[in-house]
XYZ file of C-alpha atoms in Angstrom:
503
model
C 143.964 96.643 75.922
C 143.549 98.578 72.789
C 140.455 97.531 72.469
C 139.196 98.162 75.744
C 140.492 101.791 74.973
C 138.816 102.627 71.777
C 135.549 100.912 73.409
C 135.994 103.248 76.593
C 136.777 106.223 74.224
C 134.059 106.009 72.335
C 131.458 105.443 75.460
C 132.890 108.864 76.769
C 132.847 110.845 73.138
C 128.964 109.779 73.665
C 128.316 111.326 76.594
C 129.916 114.514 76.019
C 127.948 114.529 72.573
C 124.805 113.536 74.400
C 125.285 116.707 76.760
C 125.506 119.157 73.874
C 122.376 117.465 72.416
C 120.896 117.969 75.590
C 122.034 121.713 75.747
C 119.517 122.511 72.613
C 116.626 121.229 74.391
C 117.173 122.708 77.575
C 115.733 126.348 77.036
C 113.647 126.932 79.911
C 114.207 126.315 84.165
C 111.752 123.304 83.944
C 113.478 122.039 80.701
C 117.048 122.614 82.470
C 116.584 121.194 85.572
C 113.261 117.989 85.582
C 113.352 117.605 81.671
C 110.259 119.308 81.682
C 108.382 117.063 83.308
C 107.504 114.723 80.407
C 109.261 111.791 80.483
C 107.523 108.471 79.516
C 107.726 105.176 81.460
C 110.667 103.533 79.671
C 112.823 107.048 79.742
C 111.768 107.474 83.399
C 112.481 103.418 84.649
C 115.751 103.503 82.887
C 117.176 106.597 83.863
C 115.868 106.164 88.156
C 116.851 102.827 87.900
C 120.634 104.505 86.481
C 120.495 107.074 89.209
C 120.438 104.924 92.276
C 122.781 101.678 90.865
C 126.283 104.221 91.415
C 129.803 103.271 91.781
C 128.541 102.533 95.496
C 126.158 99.649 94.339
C 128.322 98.408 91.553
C 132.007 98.271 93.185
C 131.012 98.538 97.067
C 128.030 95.904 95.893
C 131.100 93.642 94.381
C 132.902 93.718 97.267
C 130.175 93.163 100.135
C 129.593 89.955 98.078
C 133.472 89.033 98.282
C 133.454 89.786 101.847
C 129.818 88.311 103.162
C 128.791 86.546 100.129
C 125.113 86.804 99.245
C 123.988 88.739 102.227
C 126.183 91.503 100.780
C 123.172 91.739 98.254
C 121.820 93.785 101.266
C 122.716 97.061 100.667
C 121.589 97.313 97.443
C 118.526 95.315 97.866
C 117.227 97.913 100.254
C 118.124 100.658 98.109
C 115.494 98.865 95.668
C 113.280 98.636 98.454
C 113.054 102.124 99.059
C 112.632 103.236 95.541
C 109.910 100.787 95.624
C 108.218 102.427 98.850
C 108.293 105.802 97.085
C 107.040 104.832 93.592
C 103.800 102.857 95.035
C 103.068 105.621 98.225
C 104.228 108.758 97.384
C 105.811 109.364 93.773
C 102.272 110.028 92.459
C 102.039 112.720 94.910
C 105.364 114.315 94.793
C 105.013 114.652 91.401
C 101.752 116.418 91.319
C 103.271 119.622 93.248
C 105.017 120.729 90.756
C 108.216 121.604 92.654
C 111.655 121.824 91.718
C 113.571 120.733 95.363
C 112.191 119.196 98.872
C 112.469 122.784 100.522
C 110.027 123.854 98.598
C 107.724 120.748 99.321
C 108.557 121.721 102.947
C 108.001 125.215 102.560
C 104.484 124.368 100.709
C 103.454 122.297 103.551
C 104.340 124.168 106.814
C 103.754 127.575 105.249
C 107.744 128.697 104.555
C 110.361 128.933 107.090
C 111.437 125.410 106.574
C 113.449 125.976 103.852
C 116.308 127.200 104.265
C 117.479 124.797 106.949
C 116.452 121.722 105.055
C 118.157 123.219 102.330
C 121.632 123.326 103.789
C 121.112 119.767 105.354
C 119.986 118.599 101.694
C 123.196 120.866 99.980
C 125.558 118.817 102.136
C 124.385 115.224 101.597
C 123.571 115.560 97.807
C 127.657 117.560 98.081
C 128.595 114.183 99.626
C 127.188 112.050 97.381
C 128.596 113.362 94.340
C 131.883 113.131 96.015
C 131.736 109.623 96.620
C 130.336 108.665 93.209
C 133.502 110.970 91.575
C 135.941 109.253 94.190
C 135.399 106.110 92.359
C 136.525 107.276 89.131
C 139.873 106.509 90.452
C 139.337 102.528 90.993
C 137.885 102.390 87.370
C 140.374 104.492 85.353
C 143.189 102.825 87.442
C 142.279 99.641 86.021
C 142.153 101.084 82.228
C 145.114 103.363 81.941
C 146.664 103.033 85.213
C 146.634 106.794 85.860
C 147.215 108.628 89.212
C 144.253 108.743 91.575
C 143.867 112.427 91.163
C 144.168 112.288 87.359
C 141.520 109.842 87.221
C 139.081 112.110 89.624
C 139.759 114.878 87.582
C 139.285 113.778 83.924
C 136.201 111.486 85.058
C 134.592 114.437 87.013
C 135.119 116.898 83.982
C 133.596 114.944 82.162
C 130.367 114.263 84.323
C 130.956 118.425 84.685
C 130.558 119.039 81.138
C 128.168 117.461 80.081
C 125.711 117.981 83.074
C 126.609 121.915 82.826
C 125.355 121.936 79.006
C 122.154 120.326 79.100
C 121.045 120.074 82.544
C 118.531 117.115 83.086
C 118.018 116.287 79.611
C 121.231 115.765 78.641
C 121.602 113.837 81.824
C 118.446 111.935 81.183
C 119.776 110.686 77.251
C 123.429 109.677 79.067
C 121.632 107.996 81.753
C 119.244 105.938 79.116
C 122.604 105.216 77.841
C 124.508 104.148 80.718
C 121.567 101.528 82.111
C 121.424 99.885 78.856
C 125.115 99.767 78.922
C 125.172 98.691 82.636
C 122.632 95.929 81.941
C 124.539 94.353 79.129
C 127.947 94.764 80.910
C 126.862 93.710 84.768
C 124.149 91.378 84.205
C 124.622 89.967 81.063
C 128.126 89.622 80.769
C 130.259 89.700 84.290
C 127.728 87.646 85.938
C 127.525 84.409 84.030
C 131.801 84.982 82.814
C 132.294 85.042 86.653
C 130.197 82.144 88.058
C 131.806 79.700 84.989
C 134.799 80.978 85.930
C 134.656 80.492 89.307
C 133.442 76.614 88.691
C 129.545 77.814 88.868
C 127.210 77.535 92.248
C 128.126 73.724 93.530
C 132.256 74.441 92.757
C 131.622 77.956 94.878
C 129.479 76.439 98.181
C 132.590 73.632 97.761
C 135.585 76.318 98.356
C 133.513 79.083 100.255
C 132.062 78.789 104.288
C 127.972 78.021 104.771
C 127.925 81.765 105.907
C 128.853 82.792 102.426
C 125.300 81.116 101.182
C 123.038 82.355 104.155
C 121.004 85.334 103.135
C 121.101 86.819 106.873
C 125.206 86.414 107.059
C 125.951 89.716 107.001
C 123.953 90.224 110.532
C 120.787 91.193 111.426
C 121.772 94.648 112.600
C 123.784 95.565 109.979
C 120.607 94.889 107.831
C 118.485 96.649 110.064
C 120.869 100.276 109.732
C 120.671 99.800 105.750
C 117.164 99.761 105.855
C 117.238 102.748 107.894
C 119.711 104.767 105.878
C 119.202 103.484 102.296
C 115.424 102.632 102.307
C 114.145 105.734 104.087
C 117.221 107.561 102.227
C 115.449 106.860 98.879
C 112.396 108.125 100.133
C 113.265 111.712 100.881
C 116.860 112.556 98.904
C 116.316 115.771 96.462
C 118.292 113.350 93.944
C 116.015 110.922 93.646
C 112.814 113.371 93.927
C 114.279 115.601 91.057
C 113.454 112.495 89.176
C 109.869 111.924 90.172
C 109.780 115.282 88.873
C 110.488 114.440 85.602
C 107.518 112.231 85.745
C 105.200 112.385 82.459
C 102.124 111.870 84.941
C 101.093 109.642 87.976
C 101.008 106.755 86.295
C 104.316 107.326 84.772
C 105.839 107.917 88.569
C 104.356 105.142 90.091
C 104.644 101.920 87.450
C 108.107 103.353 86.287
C 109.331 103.801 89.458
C 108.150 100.230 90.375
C 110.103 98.779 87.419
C 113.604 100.595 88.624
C 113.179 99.062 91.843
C 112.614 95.871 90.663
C 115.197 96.191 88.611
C 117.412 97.370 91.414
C 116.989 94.192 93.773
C 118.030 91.429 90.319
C 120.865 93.798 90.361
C 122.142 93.598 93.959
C 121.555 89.845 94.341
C 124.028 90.095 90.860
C 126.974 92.168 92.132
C 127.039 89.692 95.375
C 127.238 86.475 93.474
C 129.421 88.144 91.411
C 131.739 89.074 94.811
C 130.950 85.853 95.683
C 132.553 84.451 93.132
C 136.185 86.394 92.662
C 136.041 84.997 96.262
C 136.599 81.795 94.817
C 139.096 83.094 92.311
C 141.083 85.327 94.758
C 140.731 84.384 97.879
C 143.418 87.045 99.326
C 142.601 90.579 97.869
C 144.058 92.961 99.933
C 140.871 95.006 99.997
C 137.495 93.774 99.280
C 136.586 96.717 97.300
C 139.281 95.489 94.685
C 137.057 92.421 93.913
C 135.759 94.149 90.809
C 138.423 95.477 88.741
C 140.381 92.203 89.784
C 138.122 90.205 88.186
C 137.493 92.050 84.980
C 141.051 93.034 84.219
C 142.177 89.266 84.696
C 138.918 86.970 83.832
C 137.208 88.510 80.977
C 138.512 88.834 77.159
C 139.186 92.163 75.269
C 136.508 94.085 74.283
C 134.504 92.455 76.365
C 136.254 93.887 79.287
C 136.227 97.597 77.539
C 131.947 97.296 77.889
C 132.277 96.167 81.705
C 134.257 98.774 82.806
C 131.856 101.076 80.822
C 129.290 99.828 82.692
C 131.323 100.674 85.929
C 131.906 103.881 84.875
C 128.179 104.205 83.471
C 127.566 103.556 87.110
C 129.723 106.285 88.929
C 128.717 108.937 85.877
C 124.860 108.426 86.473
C 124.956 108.732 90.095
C 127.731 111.443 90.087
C 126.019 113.671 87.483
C 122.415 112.640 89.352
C 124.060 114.265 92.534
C 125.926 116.847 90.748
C 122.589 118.600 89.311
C 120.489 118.034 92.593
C 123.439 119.580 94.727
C 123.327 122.668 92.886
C 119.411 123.169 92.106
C 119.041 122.931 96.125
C 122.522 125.694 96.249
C 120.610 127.962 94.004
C 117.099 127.597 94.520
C 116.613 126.955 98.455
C 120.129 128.407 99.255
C 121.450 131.396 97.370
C 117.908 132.657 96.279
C 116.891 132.932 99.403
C 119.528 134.938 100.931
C 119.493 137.063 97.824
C 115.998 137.913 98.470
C 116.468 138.343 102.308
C 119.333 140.719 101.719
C 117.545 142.777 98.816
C 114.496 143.287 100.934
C 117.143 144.430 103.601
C 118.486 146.990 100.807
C 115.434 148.106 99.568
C 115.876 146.775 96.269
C 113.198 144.678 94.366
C 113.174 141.473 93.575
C 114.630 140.858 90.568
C 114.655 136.965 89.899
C 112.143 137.236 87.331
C 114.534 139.458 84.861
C 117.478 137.100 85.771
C 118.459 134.058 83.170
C 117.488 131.321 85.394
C 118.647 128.509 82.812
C 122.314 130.639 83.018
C 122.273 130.657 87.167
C 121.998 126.789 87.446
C 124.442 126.320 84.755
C 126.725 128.253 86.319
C 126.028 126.636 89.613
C 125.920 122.962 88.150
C 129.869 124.391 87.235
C 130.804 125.771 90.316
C 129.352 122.607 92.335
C 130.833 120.315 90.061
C 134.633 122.020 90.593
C 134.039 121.924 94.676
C 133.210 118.195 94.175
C 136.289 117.186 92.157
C 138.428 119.478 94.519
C 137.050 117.660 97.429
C 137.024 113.702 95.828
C 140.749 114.717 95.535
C 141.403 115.372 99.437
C 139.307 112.400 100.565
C 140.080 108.882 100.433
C 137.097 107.234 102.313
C 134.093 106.453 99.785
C 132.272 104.458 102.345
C 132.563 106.975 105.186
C 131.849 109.710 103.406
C 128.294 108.075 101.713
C 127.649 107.370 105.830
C 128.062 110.892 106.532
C 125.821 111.812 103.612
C 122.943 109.423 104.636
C 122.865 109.750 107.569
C 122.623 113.496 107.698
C 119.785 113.377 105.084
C 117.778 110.650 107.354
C 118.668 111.827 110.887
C 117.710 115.527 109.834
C 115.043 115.398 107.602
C 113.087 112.051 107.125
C 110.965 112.803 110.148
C 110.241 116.242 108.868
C 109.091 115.164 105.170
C 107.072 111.912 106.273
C 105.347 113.416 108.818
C 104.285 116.177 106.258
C 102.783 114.273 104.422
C 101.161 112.011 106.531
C 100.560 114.136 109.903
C 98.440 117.363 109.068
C 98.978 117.988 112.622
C 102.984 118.615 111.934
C 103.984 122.522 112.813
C 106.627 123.991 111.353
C 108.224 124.893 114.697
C 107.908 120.794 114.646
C 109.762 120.272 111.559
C 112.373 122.546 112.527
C 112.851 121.456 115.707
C 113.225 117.663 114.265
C 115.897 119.152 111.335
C 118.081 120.824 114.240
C 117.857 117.866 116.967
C 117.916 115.057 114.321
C 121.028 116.582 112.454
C 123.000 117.287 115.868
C 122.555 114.012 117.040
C 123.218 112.529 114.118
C 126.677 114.623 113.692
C 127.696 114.812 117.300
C 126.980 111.016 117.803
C 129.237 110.222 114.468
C 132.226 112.112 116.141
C 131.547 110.044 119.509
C 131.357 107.026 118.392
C 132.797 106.876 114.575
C 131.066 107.622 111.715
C 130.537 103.921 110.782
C 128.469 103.431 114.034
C 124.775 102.198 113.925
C 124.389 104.526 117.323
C 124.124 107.902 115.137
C 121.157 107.708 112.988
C 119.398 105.397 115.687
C 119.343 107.855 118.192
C 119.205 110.282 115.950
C 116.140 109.728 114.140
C 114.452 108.682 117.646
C 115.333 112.621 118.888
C 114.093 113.977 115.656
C 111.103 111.762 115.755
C 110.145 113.043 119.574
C 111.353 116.728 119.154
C 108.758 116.479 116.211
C 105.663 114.810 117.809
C 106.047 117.104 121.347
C 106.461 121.111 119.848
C 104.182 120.343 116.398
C 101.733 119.384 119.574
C 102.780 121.988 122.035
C 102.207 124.971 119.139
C 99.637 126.208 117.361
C 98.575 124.240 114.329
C 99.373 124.859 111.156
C 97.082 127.696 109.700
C 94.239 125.540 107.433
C 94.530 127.785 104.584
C 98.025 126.213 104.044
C 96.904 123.468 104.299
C 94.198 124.144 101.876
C 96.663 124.821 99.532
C 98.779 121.951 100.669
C 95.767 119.823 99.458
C 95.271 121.630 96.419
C 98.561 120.907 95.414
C 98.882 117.382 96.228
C 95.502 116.795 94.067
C 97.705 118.439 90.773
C 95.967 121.651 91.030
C 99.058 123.820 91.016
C 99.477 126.992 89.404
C 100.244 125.068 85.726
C 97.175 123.255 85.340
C 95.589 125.840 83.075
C 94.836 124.634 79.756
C 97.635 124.012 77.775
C 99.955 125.688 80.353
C 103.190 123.687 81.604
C 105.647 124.571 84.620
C 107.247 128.060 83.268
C 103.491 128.933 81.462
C 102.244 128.212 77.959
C 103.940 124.964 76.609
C 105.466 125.363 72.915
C 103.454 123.794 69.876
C 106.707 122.374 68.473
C 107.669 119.998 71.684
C 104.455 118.136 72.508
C 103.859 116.621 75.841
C 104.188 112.832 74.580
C 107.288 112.782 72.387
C 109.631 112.023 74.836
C 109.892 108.014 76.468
């Protein structure tokens, strides 16, 4: 394994010295938290494409293949559906407004008072998902230096902590670039054609396997039905995934790039279920299906090799993880804490006094203090699959009614939207506790309540006053306050970083 090691070493010794890279270009709040919005095509494909392929889609991906064959492709296949939904109908747009979380596309929409309940609903699924994503550290490091679950989480989530806390998006963006080139060589490239030899390639696998393990719809037509629901919509609305729309160069740049990640993200979940498919072959008896993966790299591939497939495992986790990590606190200090720190200073009598405040310092600090909560927590749970559900199906039940219809019902109130966030979310929460948090029940019924709470008070109040809307439109057509010449999202841009040398 000593190779393995010093290949694993040296992948992590990268990241941290991509993060303090990333800390010298990360001088202003646009800089520090969407890269300021001038990534390229390539740098934008590779790093949303990174972002939504986690430990989730690579190890869970695995192991729906060993359990259902290639209709455990499903999962991730409508994860690359939804990215492909936002990129062609709405990325363009969303980047145009110039935002920095979905509150604030809310509260630009309805006219305020959205935001700080979306925010909290956002705070805890973009919370969850970072948990999940760290949680996996532990499968991975097990594998390399058989450490103790917690001692895994710990030194895989500093790690992720550092080097997000330093640089912020950009130095998440250059480990990210890394990590998909990484994960392309080591997933698809390597693991998939070493496991389908080994496993006696397709005609030895349909020979030793049930039909069912070959039939696209095996997995069941309802289960399919819920991922669509909580993955496809999921990627439509998540502040994670819209954080990188942000970073968007221009429309173009949202839309085609976008397009290529998702594209990228269905040749990727049809790989990790042949590749399940195949350690089915090779071990038919794994005492959980999640094991799949490291069982078949630690015992089918050679040295070395194996070092750059468990990097691309852990390139997985740390671009989904530190993806997460950033977007959980940019919504904690932006929608959350600023706004009660405005509310309570105009209770005091004090002025506002954000503009004065180092705003580059505040999300650092936050990304830190997030990034501690989410090891502490990844620690206490065991359950990566249940606590993803929770996440999603939060973020659908409570808010994908509320952001769709904003955008494509100008008849949506804001008494609507909030009405649809508070239904939606209790349904969703008080449905998982009734009938388990793995049941399809929750975010069927609950996106139905949100969806009907939303249609009857948005057209039972008053509508939304048309100089927000005005604005609304203004916005969405890219003519937000940065559009004067030579202007960028926090004012004048500087001579020495031009628009187009990034991507």
């Amino acid at each position: 394994m000593a190779v393995d090691y010093a290949v694993i070493v040296v992948y992590l010794a990268g990241m941290l010295a991509m993060g303090w890279w990333g800390m010298r270009r990360a001088k202003s709040k646009s800089e520090f938290l969407v890269a300021g919005r001038r990534l390229g095509p390539w740098m934008y494909s590779g790093t949303m494409a990174a972002i939504v392929l986690g430990g989730a889609s690579t190890i869970g991906g695995v192991g729906l293949g060993y359990q259902y064959g290639l209709s455990g492709a499903w999962m991730v296949f409508t994860i690359g559906l939804g990215l492909l939904a936002l990129s062609v109908f709405f990325s363009a747009r969303i980047a145009r407004l110039k935002v920095y979380t979905v509150s604030e596309m809310l509260d630009l929409r309805y006219g305020g008072r959205a935001g700080i309940i979306s925010g909290l609903v956002m705070w805890g699924y973009t919370l969850m998902l970072a948990v999940t994503s760290t949680i996996a550290y532990a499968t991975i490091f097990d594998v390399l230096f058989d450490l103790h679950r917690t001692v895994a989480i710990v030194l895989g989530g500093a790690i992720v902590v550092a080097y997000s806390t330093l640089g912020g998006m950009w130095s998440i963006t250059l480990t990210d670039m890394v990590q998909f080139v990484v994960k392309t060589i080591g997933v698809l490239l390597l693991l998939l054609p070493i496991a389908v030899v080994k496993a006696g390639g397709f005609s030895e696998m349909k020979a030793q396997l049930p039909t069912e393990y070959f039939d696209p719809l095996g997995i069941g037509g309802e289960t399919i039905f819920t991922y669509v629901l909580i993955y496809t919509f999921g990627m439509l609305i998540g502040q994670d995934i819209w954080q990188r729309v942000f970073t968007a160069r221009g429309d173009s740049t949202a839309r085609w790039g976008g397009t290529v990640a998702g594209t990228y993200c269905l040749v990727y979940a049809i790989a990790g279920a042949v590749i399940g498919t195949a350690a089915k072959v090779l071990y038919p008896k794994l005492p959980s299906a999640d094991d799949a993966f490291a069982t078949i790299v630690k015992d089918e591939l050679p040295p070395g090799v194996r070092g750059l497939v468990l990097a691309a495992a852990l390139a997985a986790v740390m671009s989904t993880s530190s993806g997460a990590l950033i977007a959980c606190a940019t919504v904690a200090n932006n929608d959350i804490w600023a706004r009660l720190r405005e509310l309570f200073g105009q209770r005091g009598g004090r002025p506002d006094m954000a503009g004065d405040r180092d705003e580059v310092r505040d999300n650092r600090a936050f990304i830190l203090v997030m990034g501690l909560a989410v090891i502490c927590i990844a620690i206490a749970l065991n359950d990566v699959v249940g606590a993803l559900t929770v996440a999603y199906n939060l973020l659908v039940g409570g808010l994908l009614v509320p952001i769709l219809g904003g955008l494509l019902w100008k008849r949506g109130t804001v008494q609507g939207a909030l009405a649809a966030m508070v239904v939606g979310g209790l349904t969703v929460v008080s449905l998982m506790a009734a009938y388990g948090i793995l049941a399809n029940e929750p975010i069927y019924y609950g996106l139905l309540a949100s969806l009907a709470v939303y249609l009857v008070v948005s057209l039972l109040t008053k509508p939304t006053d048309p100089a927000v809307l005005a604005a609304w439109r203004r916005r969405l057509a890219g003519e937000g306050p940065d559009t004067a010449a030579g202007a960028g999202p926090d004012g004048p841009r500087e001579p020495s970083v031009p628009a187009t040398s990034t991507g």
